[in-house]
CSV table of N, CA and C in Angstrom, one decimal:
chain,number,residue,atom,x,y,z
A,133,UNK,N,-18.8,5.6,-59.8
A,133,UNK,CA,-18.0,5.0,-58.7
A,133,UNK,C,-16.7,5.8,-58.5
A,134,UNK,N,-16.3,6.0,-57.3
A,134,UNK,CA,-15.4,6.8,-57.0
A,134,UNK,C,-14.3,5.6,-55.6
A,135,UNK,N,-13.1,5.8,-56.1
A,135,UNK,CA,-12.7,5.5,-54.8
A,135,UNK,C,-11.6,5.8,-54.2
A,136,UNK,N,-11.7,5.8,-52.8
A,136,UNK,CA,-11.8,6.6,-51.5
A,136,UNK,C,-10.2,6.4,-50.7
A,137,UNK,N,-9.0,7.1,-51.1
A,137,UNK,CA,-8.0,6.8,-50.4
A,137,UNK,C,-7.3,7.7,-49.7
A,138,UNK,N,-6.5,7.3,-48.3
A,138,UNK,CA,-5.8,7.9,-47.9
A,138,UNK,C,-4.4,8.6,-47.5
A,139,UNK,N,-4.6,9.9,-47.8
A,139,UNK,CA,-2.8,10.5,-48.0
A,139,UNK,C,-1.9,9.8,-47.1
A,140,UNK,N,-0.9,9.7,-47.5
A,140,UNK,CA,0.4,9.1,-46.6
A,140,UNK,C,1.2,10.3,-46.6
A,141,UNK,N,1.9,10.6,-45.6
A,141,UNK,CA,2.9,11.8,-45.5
A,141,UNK,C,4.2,11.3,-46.0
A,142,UNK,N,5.2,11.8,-46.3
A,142,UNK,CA,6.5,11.5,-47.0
A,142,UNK,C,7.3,10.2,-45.9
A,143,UNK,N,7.1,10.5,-44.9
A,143,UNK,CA,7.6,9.4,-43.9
A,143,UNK,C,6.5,8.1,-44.2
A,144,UNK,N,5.0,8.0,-44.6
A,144,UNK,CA,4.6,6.7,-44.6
A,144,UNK,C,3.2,7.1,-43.7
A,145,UNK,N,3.3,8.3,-42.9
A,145,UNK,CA,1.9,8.1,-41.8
A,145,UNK,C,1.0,8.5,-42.3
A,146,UNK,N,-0.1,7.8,-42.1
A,146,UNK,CA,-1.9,8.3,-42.6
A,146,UNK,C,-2.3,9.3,-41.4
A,147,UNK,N,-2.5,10.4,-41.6
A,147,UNK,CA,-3.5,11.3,-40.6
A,147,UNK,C,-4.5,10.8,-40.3
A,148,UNK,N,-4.7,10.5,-41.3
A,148,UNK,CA,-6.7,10.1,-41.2
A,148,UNK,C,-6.4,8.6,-40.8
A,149,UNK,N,-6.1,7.7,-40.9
A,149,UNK,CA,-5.6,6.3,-40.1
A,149,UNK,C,-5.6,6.1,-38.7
A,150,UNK,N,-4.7,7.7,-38.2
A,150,UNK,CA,-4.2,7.9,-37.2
A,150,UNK,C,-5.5,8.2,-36.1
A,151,UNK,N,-6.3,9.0,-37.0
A,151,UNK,CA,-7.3,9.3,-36.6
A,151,UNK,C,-8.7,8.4,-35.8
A,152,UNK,N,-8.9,7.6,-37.4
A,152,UNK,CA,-10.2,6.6,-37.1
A,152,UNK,C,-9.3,5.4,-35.6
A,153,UNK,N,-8.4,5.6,-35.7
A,153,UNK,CA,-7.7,4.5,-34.6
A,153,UNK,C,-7.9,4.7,-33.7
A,154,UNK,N,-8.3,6.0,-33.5
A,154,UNK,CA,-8.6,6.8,-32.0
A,154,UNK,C,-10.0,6.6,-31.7
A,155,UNK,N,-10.7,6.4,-32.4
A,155,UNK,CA,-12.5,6.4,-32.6
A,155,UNK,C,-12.9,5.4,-31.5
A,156,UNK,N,-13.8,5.3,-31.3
A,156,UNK,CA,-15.0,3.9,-30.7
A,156,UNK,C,-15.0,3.4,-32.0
A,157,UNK,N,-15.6,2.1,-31.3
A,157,UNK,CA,-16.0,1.0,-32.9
A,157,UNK,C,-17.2,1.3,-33.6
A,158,UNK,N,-18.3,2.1,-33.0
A,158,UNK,CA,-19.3,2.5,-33.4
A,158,UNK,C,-19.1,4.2,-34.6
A,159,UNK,N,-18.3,4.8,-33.2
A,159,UNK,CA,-17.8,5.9,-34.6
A,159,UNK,C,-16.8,5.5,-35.9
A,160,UNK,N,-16.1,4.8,-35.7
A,160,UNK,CA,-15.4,3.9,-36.7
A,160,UNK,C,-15.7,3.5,-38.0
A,161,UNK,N,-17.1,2.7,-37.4
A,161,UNK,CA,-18.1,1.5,-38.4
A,161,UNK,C,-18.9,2.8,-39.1
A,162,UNK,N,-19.6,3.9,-38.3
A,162,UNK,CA,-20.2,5.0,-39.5
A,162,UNK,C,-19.5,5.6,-40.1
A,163,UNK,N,-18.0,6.2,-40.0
A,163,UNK,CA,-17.4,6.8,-40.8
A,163,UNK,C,-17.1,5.5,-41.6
A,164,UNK,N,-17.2,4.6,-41.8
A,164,UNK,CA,-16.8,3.3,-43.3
A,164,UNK,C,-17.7,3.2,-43.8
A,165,UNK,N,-19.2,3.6,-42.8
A,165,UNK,CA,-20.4,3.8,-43.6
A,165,UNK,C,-20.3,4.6,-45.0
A,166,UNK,N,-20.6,5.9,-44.6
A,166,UNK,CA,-20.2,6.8,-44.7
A,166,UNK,C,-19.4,6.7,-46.5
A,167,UNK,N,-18.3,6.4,-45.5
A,167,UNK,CA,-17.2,6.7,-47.1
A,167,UNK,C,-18.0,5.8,-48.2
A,168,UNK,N,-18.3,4.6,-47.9
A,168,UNK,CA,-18.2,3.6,-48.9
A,168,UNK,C,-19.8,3.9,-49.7
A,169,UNK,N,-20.6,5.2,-49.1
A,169,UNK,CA,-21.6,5.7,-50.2
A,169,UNK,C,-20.7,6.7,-50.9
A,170,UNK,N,-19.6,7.4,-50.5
A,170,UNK,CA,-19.0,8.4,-51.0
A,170,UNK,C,-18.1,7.6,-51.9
A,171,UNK,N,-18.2,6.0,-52.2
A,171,UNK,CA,-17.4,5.4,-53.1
A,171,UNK,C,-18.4,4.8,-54.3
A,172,UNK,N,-19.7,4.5,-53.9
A,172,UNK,CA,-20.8,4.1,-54.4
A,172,UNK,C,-22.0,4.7,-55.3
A,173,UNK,N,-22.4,6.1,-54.4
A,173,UNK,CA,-23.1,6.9,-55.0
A,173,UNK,C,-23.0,7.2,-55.9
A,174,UNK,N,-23.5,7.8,-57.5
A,174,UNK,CA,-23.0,8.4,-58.3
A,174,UNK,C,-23.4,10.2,-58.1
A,175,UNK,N,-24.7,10.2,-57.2
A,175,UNK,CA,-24.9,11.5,-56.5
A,175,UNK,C,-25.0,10.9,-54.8
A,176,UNK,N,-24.2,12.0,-53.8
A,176,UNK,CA,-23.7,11.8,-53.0
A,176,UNK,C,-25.0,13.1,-52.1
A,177,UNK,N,-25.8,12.6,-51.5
A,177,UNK,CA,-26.6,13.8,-50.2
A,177,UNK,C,-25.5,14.6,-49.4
A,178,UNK,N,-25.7,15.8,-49.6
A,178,UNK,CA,-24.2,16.9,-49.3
A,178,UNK,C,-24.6,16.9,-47.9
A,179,UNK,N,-25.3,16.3,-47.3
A,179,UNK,CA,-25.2,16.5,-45.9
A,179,UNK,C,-24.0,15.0,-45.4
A,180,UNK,N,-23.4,14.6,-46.4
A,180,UNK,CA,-22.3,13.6,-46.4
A,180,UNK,C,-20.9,14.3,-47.2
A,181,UNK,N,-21.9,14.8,-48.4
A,181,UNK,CA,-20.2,15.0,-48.7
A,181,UNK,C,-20.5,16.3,-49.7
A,182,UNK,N,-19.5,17.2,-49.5
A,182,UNK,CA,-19.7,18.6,-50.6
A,182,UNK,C,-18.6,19.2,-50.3
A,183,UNK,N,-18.5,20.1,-51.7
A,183,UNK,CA,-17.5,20.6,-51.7
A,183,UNK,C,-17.1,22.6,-50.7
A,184,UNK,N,-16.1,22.5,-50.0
A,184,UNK,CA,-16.1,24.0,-49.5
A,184,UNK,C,-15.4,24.8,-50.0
A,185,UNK,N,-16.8,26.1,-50.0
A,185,UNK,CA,-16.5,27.1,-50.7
A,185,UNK,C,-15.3,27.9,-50.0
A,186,UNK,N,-14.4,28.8,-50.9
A,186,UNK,CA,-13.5,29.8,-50.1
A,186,UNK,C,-12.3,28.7,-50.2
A,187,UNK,N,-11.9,27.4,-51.0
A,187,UNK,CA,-10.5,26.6,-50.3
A,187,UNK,C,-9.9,26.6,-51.7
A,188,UNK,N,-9.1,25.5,-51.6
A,188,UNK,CA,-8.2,25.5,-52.9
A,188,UNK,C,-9.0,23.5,-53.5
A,189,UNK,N,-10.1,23.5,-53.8
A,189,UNK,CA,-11.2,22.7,-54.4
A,189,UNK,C,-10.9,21.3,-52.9
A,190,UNK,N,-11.5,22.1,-51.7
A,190,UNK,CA,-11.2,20.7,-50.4
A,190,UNK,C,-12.5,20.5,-50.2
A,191,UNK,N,-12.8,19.6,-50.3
A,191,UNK,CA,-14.1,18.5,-50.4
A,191,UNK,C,-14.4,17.9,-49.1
A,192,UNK,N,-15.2,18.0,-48.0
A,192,UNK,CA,-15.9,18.1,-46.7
A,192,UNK,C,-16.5,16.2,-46.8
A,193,UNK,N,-16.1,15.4,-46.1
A,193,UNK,CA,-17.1,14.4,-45.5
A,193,UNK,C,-17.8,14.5,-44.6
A,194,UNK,N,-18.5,14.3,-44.3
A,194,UNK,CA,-19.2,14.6,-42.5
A,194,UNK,C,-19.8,13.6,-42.4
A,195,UNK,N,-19.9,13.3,-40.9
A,195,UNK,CA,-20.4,12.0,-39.9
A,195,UNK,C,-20.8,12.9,-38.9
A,196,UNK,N,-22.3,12.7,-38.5
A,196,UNK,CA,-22.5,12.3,-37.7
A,196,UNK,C,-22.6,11.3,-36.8
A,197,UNK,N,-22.2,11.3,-35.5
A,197,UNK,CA,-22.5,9.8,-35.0
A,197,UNK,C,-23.0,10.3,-33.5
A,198,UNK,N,-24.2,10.3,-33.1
A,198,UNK,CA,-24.7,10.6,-31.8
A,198,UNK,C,-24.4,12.3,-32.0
A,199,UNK,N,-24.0,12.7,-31.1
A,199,UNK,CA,-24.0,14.1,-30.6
A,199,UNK,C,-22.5,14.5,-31.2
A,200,UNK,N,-21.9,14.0,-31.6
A,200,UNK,CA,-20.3,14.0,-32.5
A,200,UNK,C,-20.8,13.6,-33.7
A,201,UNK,N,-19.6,15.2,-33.9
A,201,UNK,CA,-19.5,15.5,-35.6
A,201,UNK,C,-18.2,14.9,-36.2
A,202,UNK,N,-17.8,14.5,-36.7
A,202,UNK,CA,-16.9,14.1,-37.1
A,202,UNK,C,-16.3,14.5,-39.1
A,203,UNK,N,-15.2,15.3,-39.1
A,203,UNK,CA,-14.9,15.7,-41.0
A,203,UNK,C,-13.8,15.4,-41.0
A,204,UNK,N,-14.2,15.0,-41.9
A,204,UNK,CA,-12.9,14.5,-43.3
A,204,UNK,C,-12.9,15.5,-43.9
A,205,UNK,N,-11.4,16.0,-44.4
A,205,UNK,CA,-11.4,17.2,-45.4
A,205,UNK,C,-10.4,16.4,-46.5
A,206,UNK,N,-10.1,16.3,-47.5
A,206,UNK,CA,-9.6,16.0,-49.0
A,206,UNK,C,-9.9,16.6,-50.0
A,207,UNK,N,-9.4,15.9,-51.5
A,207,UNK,CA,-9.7,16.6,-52.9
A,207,UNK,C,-9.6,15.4,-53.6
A,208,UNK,N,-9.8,15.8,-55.5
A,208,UNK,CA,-10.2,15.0,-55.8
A,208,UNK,C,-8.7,14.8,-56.7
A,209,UNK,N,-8.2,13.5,-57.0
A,209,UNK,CA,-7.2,13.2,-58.2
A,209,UNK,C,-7.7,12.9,-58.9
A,210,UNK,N,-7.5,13.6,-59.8
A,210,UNK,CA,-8.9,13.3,-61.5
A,210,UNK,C,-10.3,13.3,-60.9
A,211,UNK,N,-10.9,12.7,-61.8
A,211,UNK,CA,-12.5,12.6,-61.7
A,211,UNK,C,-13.1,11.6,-60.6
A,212,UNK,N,-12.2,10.5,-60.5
A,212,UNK,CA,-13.1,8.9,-59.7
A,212,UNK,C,-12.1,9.3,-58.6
A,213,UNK,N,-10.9,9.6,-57.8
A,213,UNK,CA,-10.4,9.4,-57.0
A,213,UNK,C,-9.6,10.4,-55.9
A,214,UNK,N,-11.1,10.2,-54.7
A,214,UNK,CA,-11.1,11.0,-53.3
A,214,UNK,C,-9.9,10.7,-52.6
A,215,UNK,N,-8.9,11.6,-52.5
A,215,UNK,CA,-8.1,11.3,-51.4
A,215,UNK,C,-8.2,12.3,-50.3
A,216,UNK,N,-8.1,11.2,-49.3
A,216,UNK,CA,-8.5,12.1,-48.2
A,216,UNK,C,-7.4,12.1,-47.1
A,217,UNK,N,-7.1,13.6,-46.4
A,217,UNK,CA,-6.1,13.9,-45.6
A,217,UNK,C,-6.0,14.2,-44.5
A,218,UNK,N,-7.0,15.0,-43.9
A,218,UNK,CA,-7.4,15.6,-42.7
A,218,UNK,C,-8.7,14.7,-41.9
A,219,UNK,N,-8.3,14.8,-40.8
A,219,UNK,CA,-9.7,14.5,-39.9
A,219,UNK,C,-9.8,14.9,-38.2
A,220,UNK,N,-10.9,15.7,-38.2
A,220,UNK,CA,-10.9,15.9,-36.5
A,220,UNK,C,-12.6,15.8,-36.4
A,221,UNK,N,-12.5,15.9,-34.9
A,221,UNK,CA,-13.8,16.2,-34.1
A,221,UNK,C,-14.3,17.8,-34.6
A,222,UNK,N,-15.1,17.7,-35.1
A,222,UNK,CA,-16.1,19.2,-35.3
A,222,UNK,C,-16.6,19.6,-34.0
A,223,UNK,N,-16.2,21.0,-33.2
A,223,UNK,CA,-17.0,21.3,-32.0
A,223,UNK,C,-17.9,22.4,-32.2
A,224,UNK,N,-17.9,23.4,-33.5
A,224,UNK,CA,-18.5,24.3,-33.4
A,224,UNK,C,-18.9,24.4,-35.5
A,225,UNK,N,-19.7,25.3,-35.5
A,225,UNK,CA,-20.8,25.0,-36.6
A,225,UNK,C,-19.7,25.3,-38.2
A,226,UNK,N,-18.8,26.3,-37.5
A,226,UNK,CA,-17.7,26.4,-38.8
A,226,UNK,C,-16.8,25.9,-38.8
A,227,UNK,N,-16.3,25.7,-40.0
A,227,UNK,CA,-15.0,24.8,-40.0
A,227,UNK,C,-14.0,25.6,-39.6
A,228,UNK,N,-13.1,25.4,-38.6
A,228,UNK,CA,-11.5,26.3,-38.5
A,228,UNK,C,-10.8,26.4,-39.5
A,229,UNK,N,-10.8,28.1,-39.7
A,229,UNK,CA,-9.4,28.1,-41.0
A,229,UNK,C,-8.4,27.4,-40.8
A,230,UNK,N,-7.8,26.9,-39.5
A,230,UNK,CA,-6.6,26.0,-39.3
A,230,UNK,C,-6.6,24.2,-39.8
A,231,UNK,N,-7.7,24.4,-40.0
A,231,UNK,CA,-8.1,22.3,-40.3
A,231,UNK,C,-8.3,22.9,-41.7
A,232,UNK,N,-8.5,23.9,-42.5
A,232,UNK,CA,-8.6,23.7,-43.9
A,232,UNK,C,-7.1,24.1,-44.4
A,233,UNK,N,-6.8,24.8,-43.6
A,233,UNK,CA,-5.2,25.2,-44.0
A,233,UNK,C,-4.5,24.3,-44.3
A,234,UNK,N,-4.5,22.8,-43.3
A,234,UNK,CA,-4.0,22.1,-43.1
A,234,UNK,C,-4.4,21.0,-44.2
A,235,UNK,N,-5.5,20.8,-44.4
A,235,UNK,CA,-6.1,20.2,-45.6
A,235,UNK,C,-5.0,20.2,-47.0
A,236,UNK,N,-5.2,22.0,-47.1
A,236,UNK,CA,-4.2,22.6,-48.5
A,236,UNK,C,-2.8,22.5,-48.6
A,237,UNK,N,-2.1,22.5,-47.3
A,237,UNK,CA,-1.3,22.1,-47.3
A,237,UNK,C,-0.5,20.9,-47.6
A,238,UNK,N,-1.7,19.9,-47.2
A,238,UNK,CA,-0.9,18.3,-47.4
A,238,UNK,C,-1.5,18.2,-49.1
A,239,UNK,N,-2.4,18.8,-49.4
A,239,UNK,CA,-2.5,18.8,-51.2
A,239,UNK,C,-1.6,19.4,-51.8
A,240,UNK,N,-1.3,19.8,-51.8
A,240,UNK,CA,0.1,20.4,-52.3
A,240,UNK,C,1.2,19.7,-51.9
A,241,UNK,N,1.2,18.8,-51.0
A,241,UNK,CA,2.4,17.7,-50.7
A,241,UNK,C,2.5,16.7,-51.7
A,242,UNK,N,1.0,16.6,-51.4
A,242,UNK,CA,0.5,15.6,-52.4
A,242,UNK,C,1.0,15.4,-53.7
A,243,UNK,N,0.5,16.4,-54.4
A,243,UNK,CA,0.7,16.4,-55.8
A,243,UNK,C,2.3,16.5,-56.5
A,244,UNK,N,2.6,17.6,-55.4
A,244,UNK,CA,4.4,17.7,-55.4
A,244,UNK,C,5.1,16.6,-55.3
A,245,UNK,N,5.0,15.5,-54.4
A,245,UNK,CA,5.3,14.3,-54.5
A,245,UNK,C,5.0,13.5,-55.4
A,246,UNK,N,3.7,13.5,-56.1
A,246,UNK,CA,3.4,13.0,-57.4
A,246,UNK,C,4.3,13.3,-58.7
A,247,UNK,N,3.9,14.3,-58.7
A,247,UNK,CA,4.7,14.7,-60.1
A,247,UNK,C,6.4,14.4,-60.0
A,248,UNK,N,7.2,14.0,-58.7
A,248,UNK,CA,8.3,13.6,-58.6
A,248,UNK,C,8.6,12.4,-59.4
């Protein structure tokens, strides 16, 4: 069991909050699908969730929903707990170095703030 939270920025705002609030209710309800096997599974089908190669350890969700792709990008704090930071619309087959950059960057907020 793993479970599934989202970064807050030093001000208080969820990106990924910010994000699903923009959604349809239908894209919405499968990314909660979604997570809550990425909270349940003890082996997770990587066409949901795996880790990308080439980052600083950022861990890929994917949704599909109809003809929209939808990723979550995060990491792991310890062993049971996904926090997750990033989220856009996928339009093309590779991920943009700019949405993984952006991933690394808020992990390293992250943790910096932690250890405060």
């Amino acid at each position: 069991m793993r479970n599934v939270q989202f970064y807050r920025t030093q001000t208080g705002r969820s990106p990924v909050e910010d994000f699903l609030s923009s959604l349809s209710g239908p894209q919405a309800a499968k990314i909660a699908w979604v997570l809550q096997l990425v909270e349940d599974l003890d082996t997770i089908p990587r066409q949901y969730f795996k880790k990308l190669t080439n980052t600083d350890e950022i861990w890929e969700t994917r949704v599909q929903v109809g003809r929209n792709t939808f990723r979550l990008l995060g990491f792991f704090d310890g062993s049971k707990l996904v926090i997750l930071n990033h989220a856009f619309a996928k339009k093309s087959q590779k991920i943009p170095k700019s949405e993984i950059t952006i991933a690394e960057q808020r992990k390293r907020d992250y943790f910096r703030r932690k250890r405060k």
